[in-house]
């Protein structure tokens, strides 16, 4: 196990560097000169000579005058030492910029994760136990529809229903504008604004997870030990919840790790529709404003999250099912 | 059997074996026992009602989108400011039955029409805004009506002018001269402006001064007989048969032919050209020669009595009382019916109406829009057809790219194994660890800005294809790995069968079903990804439509609440398509997997 982990970790570092070179190359091919944003554009018409000098200075301060490999090495060294660069759009270090969005995204997705599992696990178990019943068929079709509907369609529909027709939730944002709440009131206002994006994000994940839980449960119910348990004369409740569900949890636990990525990454679509100041929205605005330091840092963050997620998934498999051997 | 035939039949046999189709019919019992896996799958699939329902729905959508967009091609750059945000429905030509045989005057507005019957009662129909619905006093007797973009005018028998509809931009402020006047001859409502011509030949106007730049020369007052206007300017016909343009611009409208001055009996203006009828029945057209406006039909030339103009068409009443229309025929507004004894017509925007001497009112042209129009006045239904074709094409090509890459990489990796397998699988993992959505957005933002429209669309297909193959590659590899260890492959190898035959005849048939299922499900997710990208503005961009970017403009509460047709129809189409494809894919998976069949 330890040997595997070390090997796996080394491999992750290798992948990280490959991907970072790729990302860096992509970012460098973005049209537009970030130095232009640092220089007063009026200077170009009034004093072209000084404008050129200012531009050169800006390029030098951003390190743009050096060849690409050196730029890459410098950037990598900075990144590894925790300096993720300077966001041109916010005029603050990247690490400061992503703090609030990270909190918002994690809050939204964690709540959604809890809600989704609270709904899907009981529903999945019932529909697996009552396999082929009318209820099961309805759940099956409903879950296919649920995971097929595009996120933005559900978002538009929910805005129409719950923010415009029945005005119970605010349309967007993460705080009521013009108010200055403190303490509990502020938390309440925050949760109130989170309700609609939370509802949409939960609704969108229900279908997929529900199918997964149901399939895992059906597989577990087909095992020989279930037949043994029933033959022993155990009550059906014990058979289902104690014997079958515990074993069905193995694959379910492993998909939670695949959620790891989305908990931190956030959904670009949901966050941009509800103007939720999360990481997905941050990367969108960074791209629209060509804030290269910010989105490069964000992309690398996503890569690390994905790699860690994959590792966690492997370990979770190993822990959950001792038959799996990691090599 | 000749050698050639033999080869042909062995090729056919290979294909048949690939899908397990047997030529010889055996007896019933054997048939049942010997049913090939492929036949079992087909039977399983066909008996699955949900999957078949998905299949039918998908085929319907697919057929509608591809056949429909071929029959009704979309001009992506076509826009119309006068037709913005119109709700769905075909009531624009639904003349009220009380008016139908008793009409005195009719006027066409952008999306509605106003009429007055011989008893002086007002009627209006079509797409009416809230303000338009507040009709003026029903007690009064009206004699003349006129309609503009979103307001209307009516003249009472006492010579008073009333206005309703849009009241902004000074449209509600009727000047004192008009209020005091008792001899009003003509009223004309246009784009945010209203005009009045009196019997004494004076012209008054009010409304938005910036909509039309009008200057009425002092010497013209007192000589005006008739006034016509379009969206940019206005023309008057003087009592001595001359045509004068009311603005001093150098547009093609200003090229009034000199030889007709003094002999003109009627004029009409549309938004491309102006036409004048001279006393000898000739029609003279000047301006811009779009939609064949300069080619006056034989039936009208030399026989014209009066004329009226819409947005891009003209309608003429001939001296023997028939009507002739020509110009833009997008909505049939230039396909005039055969009418007799017509005494007056009114054309406006995309419609024409004619009244004969018995008061029968007939209309032709734009009836309405099936799914309404969007913020640029574009037909949502037409854009949905073209957008659906675009969405499906992008999805299909992306899936084909990803399937080819996935099968090749997975196949090589699984079949040859060893260091090649290791290398390819590490590469697959690298691609898998790329964050899909952010990377797709970054790539399309970076590369897309430099490309033409077609280039951008193909780039999105390639991005989707290049990022979505790893899961398929892993699946194919696993399938081939398990197939490679099967006894029949070992047996085939022991018999010394060529590698090529081994792969294509023995291993591939066992993998192909999985690939087909995976491709179907991947098609659905490609549709979703493309739509999400386009929705965010990083996929296919305007003016080319896709179902995703049609919803892009629906991201504000006014549109969601009040212009539901702009987001509901594309949403339904996209959802139906994805749901039906997933149902098909799911049914296929159940059909090939005997284990899941037990569930």
XYZ file of C-alpha atoms in Angstrom, chain A residues 89-275:
187
model
C -8.412 42.516 -12.926
C -8.648 42.854 -9.146
C -5.159 44.349 -8.707
C -4.541 41.981 -5.813
C -2.575 38.743 -5.419
C -4.470 35.756 -6.816
C -4.427 33.970 -3.467
C -6.444 36.815 -1.930
C -8.866 36.944 -4.838
C -9.921 33.286 -4.693
C -10.602 33.189 -0.935
C -14.245 34.299 -0.908
C -15.219 32.418 -4.086
C -13.701 29.246 -2.681
C -15.771 29.588 0.485
C -18.957 30.253 -1.510
C -18.388 27.302 -3.802
C -17.600 24.877 -1.016
C -20.616 26.064 1.001
C -22.960 25.625 -1.955
C -21.648 22.250 -3.053
C -21.333 20.773 0.409
C -24.962 21.615 1.159
C -25.954 20.181 -2.180
C -23.963 16.992 -1.524
C -25.673 16.447 1.824
C -29.114 17.094 0.344
C -28.511 14.814 -2.629
C -27.463 11.871 -0.504
C -30.229 12.458 2.002
C -32.710 12.125 -0.861
C -31.124 9.545 -3.142
C -30.067 6.869 -0.647
C -33.542 6.139 0.769
C -35.144 6.530 -2.645
C -32.547 4.289 -4.310
C -32.951 1.586 -1.669
C -36.742 1.569 -1.941
C -36.660 1.421 -5.700
C -34.075 -1.378 -5.649
C -36.052 -3.405 -3.144
C -39.280 -2.872 -5.045
C -37.570 -3.601 -8.326
C -39.838 -3.492 -11.395
C -42.728 -2.085 -9.404
C -44.598 0.966 -10.655
C -42.676 3.080 -8.157
C -39.371 1.765 -9.448
C -40.353 2.398 -13.062
C -41.346 5.954 -12.206
C -38.079 6.533 -10.374
C -36.146 5.068 -13.309
C -37.782 7.287 -15.927
C -37.680 10.268 -13.602
C -33.984 9.837 -12.968
C -33.194 9.553 -16.688
C -35.113 12.755 -17.308
C -33.413 14.327 -14.300
C -29.907 13.688 -15.470
C -30.708 14.470 -19.100
C -32.132 17.939 -18.516
C -29.496 20.592 -19.077
C -28.540 22.504 -15.937
C -29.384 25.866 -17.459
C -32.849 24.725 -18.504
C -33.601 23.657 -14.937
C -32.125 26.914 -13.681
C -34.322 28.999 -16.001
C -37.368 26.955 -15.038
C -36.692 27.300 -11.314
C -36.094 31.031 -11.636
C -39.390 31.316 -13.477
C -41.259 29.245 -10.882
C -39.667 30.231 -7.596
C -38.361 33.729 -8.186
C -40.780 35.286 -10.674
C -44.175 33.525 -10.551
C -44.045 32.754 -6.834
C -41.590 35.290 -5.513
C -40.072 33.385 -2.621
C -36.390 33.403 -3.530
C -34.088 36.139 -4.836
C -33.027 35.729 -8.453
C -29.286 36.082 -8.033
C -26.384 37.297 -5.939
C -25.214 36.197 -2.503
C -26.472 39.081 -0.342
C -29.332 41.574 -0.426
C -27.877 44.728 -1.973
C -27.876 47.849 0.167
C -28.080 46.022 3.463
C -25.399 45.737 6.090
C -26.361 42.754 8.187
C -24.144 41.295 10.870
C -24.117 38.045 12.772
C -27.030 35.669 12.406
C -28.976 37.987 10.164
C -26.142 37.927 7.669
C -25.957 34.154 7.715
C -29.713 34.017 7.199
C -29.527 36.365 4.242
C -26.677 34.306 2.791
C -28.618 31.067 3.113
C -31.694 32.741 1.644
C -29.690 33.693 -1.450
C -28.139 30.261 -1.620
C -31.521 28.502 -1.677
C -32.269 28.703 -5.392
C -28.807 27.729 -6.711
C -28.766 24.964 -4.104
C -32.138 23.707 -5.277
C -31.015 23.674 -8.908
C -27.672 22.055 -8.218
C -29.328 19.371 -6.050
C -32.021 18.693 -8.603
C -29.439 18.307 -11.372
C -27.414 15.714 -9.454
C -30.345 13.647 -8.189
C -30.849 11.549 -11.319
C -27.291 10.320 -11.767
C -26.663 9.459 -8.117
C -30.080 7.841 -7.755
C -29.341 5.437 -10.600
C -25.990 4.666 -9.090
C -27.396 3.910 -5.646
C -30.127 1.760 -7.132
C -27.688 -0.244 -9.260
C -25.312 -0.761 -6.330
C -28.169 -1.875 -4.116
C -29.503 -4.295 -6.725
C -26.058 -5.828 -7.132
C -25.755 -6.217 -3.385
C -29.205 -7.781 -3.076
C -28.245 -10.431 -5.614
C -25.310 -11.714 -3.565
C -25.308 -15.128 -1.972
C -24.973 -13.796 1.557
C -28.359 -12.105 1.164
C -29.892 -15.458 0.293
C -28.137 -16.924 3.337
C -29.402 -14.138 5.558
C -32.934 -14.642 4.320
C -32.626 -18.402 4.715
C -31.570 -17.850 8.310
C -34.918 -16.206 8.789
C -33.668 -12.670 9.445
C -36.213 -9.943 9.206
C -36.367 -8.270 5.795
C -35.446 -4.917 7.355
C -32.257 -6.345 8.801
C -31.437 -8.024 5.511
C -31.872 -4.821 3.556
C -30.346 -2.256 5.866
C -27.732 -4.251 7.645
C -26.558 -6.774 5.077
C -27.334 -5.349 1.669
C -27.002 -1.622 2.252
C -23.642 -1.837 3.970
C -22.241 -3.639 0.971
C -23.955 -1.319 -1.424
C -22.230 1.557 0.345
C -18.865 0.444 -1.056
C -19.460 1.724 -4.586
C -21.492 4.672 -3.254
C -18.617 5.864 -1.094
C -16.329 5.783 -4.068
C -18.509 8.123 -6.086
C -18.463 10.631 -3.265
C -14.781 11.049 -4.017
C -15.585 11.869 -7.599
C -17.684 14.666 -6.156
C -14.574 16.010 -4.564
C -13.723 17.791 -7.792
C -17.090 19.444 -8.147
C -17.220 20.480 -4.481
C -14.165 22.616 -4.993
C -14.496 23.311 -8.675
C -18.078 24.471 -8.654
C -20.435 24.591 -11.567
C -19.658 27.272 -14.111
C -23.218 27.257 -15.440
C -25.067 27.502 -12.129
C -22.721 30.100 -10.731
C -22.892 32.272 -13.817
C -26.696 32.150 -14.000
C -27.205 32.974 -10.324
C -24.228 35.352 -10.215
